[in-house]
PDB file of C-alpha atoms in Angstrom:
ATOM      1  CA  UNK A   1      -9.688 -24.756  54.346  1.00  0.00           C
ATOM      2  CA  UNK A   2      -7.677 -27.650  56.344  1.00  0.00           C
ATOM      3  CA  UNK A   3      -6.101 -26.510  59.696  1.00  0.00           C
ATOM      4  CA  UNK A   4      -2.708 -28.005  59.258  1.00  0.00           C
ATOM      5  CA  UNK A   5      -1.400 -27.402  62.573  1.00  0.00           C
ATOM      6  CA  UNK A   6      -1.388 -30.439  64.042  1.00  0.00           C
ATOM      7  CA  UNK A   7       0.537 -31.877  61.605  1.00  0.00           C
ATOM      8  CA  UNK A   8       3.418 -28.948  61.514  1.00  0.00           C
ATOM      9  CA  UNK A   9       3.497 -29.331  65.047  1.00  0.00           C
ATOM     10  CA  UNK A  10       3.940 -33.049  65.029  1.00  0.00           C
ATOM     11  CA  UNK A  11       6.989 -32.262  62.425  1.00  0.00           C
ATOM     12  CA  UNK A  12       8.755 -29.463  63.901  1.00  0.00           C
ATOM     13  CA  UNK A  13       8.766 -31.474  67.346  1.00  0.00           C
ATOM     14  CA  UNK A  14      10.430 -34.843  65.570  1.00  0.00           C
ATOM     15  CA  UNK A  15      12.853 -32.186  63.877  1.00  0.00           C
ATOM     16  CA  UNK A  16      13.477 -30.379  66.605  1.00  0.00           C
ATOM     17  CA  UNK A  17      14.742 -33.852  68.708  1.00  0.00           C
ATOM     18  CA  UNK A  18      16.581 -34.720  65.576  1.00  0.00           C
ATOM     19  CA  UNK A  19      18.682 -31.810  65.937  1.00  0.00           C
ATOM     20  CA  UNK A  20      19.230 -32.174  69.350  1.00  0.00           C
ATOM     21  CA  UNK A  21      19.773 -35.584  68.888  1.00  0.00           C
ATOM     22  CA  UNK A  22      24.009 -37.022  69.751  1.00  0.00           C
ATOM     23  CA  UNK A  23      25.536 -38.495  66.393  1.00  0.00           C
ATOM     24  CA  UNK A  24      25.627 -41.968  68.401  1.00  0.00           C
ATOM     25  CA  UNK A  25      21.601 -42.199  68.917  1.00  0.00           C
ATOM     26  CA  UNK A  26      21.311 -41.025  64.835  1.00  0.00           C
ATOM     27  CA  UNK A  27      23.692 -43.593  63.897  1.00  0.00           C
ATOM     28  CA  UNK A  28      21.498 -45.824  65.729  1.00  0.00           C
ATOM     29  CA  UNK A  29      18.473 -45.676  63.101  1.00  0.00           C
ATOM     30  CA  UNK A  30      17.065 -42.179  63.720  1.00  0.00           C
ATOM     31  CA  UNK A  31      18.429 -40.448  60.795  1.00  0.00           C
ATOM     32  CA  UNK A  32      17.827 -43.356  58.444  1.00  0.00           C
ATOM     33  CA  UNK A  33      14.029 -43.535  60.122  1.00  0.00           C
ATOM     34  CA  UNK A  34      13.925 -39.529  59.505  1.00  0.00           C
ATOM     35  CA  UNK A  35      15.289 -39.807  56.206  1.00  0.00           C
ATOM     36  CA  UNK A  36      12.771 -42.136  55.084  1.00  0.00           C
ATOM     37  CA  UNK A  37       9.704 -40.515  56.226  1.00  0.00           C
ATOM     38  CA  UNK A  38      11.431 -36.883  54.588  1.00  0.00           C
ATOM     39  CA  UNK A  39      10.858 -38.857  51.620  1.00  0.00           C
ATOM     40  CA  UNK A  40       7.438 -40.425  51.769  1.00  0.00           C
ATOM     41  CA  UNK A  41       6.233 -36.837  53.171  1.00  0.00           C
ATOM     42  CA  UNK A  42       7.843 -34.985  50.213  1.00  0.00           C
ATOM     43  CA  UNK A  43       6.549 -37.870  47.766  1.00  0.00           C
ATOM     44  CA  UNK A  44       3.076 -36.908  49.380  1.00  0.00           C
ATOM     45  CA  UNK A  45       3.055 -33.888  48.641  1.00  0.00           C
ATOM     46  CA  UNK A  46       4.340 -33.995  45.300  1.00  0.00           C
ATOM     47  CA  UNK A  47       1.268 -36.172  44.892  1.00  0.00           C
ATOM     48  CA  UNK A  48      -1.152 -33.674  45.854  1.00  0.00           C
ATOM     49  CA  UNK A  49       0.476 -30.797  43.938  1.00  0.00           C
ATOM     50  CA  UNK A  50      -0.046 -32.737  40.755  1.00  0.00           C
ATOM     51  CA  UNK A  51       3.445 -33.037  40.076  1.00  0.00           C
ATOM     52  CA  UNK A  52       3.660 -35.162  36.602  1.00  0.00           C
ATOM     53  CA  UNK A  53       5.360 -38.663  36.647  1.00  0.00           C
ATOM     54  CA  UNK A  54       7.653 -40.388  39.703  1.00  0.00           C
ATOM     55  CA  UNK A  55       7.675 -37.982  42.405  1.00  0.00           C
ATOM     56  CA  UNK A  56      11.402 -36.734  42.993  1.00  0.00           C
ATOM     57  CA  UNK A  57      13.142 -38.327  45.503  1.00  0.00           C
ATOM     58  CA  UNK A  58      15.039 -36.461  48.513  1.00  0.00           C
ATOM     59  CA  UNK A  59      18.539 -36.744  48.672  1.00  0.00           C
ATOM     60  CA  UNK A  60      20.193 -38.279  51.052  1.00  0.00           C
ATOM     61  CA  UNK A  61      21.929 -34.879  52.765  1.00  0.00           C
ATOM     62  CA  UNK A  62      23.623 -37.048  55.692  1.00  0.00           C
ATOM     63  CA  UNK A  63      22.488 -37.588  59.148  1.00  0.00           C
ATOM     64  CA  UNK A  64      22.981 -33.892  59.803  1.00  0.00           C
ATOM     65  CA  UNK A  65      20.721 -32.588  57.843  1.00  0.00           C
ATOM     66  CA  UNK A  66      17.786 -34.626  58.422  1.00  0.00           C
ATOM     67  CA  UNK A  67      16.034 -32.915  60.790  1.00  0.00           C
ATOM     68  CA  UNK A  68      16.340 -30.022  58.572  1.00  0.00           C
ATOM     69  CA  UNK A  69      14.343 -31.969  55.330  1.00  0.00           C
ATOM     70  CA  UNK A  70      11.921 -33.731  57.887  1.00  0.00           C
ATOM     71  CA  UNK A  71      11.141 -30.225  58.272  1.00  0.00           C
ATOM     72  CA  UNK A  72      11.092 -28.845  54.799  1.00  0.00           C
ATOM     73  CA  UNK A  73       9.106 -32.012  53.367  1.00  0.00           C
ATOM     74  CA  UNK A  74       6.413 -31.646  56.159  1.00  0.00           C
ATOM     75  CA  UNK A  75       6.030 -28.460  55.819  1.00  0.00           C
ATOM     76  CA  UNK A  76       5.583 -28.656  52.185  1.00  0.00           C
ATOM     77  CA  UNK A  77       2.908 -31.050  52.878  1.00  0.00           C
ATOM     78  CA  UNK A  78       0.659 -29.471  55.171  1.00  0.00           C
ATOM     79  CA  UNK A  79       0.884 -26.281  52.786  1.00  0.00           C
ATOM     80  CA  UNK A  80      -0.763 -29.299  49.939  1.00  0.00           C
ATOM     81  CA  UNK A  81      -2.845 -31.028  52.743  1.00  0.00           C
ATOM     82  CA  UNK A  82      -4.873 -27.231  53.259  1.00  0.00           C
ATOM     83  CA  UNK A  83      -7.506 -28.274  50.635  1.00  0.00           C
ATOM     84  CA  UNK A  84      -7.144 -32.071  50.840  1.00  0.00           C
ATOM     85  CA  UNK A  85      -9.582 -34.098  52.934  1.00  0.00           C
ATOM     86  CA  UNK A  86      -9.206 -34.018  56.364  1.00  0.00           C
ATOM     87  CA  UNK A  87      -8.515 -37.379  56.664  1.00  0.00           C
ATOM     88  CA  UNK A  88      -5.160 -36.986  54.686  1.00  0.00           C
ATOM     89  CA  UNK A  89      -4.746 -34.974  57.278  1.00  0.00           C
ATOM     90  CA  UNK A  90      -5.009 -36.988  59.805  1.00  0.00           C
ATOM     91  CA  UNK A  91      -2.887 -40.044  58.271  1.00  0.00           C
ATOM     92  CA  UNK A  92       0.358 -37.598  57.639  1.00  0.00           C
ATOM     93  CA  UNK A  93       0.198 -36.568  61.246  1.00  0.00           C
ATOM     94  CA  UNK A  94       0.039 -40.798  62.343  1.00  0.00           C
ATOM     95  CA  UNK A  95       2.816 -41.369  59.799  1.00  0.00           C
ATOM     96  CA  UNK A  96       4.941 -38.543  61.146  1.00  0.00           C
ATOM     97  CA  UNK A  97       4.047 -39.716  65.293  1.00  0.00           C
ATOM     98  CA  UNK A  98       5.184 -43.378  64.420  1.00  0.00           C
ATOM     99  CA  UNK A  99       8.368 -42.575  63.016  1.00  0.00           C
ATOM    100  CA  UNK A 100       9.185 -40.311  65.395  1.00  0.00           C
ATOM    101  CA  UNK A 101       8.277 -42.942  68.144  1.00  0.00           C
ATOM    102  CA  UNK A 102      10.481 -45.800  65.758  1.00  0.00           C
ATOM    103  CA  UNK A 103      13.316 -43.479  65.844  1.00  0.00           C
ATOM    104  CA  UNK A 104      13.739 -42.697  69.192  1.00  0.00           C
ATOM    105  CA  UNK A 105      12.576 -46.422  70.722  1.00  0.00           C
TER     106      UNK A 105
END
């Protein structure tokens, strides 16, 4: 079984400086960089659960709340990554450190 903590730890940081995060600096691109990855995460690990058809996209909660679904979706993920290959693994984590980094540039 996959050790998923690296990549809960990568998410809960990057929503953790969401919510902390002034309105001004998510206006700025965060939440729409959060938002995005929410998405692809969730879309992820739709994939892995063997969801049938188009994975379901994330709705667009406002800037508030996107800390909140970066959380959700990557949690949901690393509870699909735990019998995935590791290097799944290790690709979710990169995607998740790189729009974290985009977002607060």
């Amino acid at each position: 079984m996959l050790d998923t903590t690296p990549l809960i730890t990568a998410v809960d940081r990057f929503a953790d400086r969401l919510r902390a995060a002034p309105q001004s600096r998510l206006q700025q691109g965060a939440a729409e960089q959060a938002l995005m990855l929410a998405r692809e995460l969730s879309a992820r690990a739709q994939r892995l659960e063997g969801v049938d058809g188009a994975p379901r996209a994330m709705p667009d909660a406002g800037m508030f709340a996107v800390g909140d679904q970066v959380a959700v979706a990557g949690h949901d993920l690393a509870a699909a990554l735990v019998t995935a290959p590791p290097e799944e693994l290790d690709e979710a984590v990169e995607y998740v450190r790189e729009a974290a980094a985009r977002a607060f540039a």
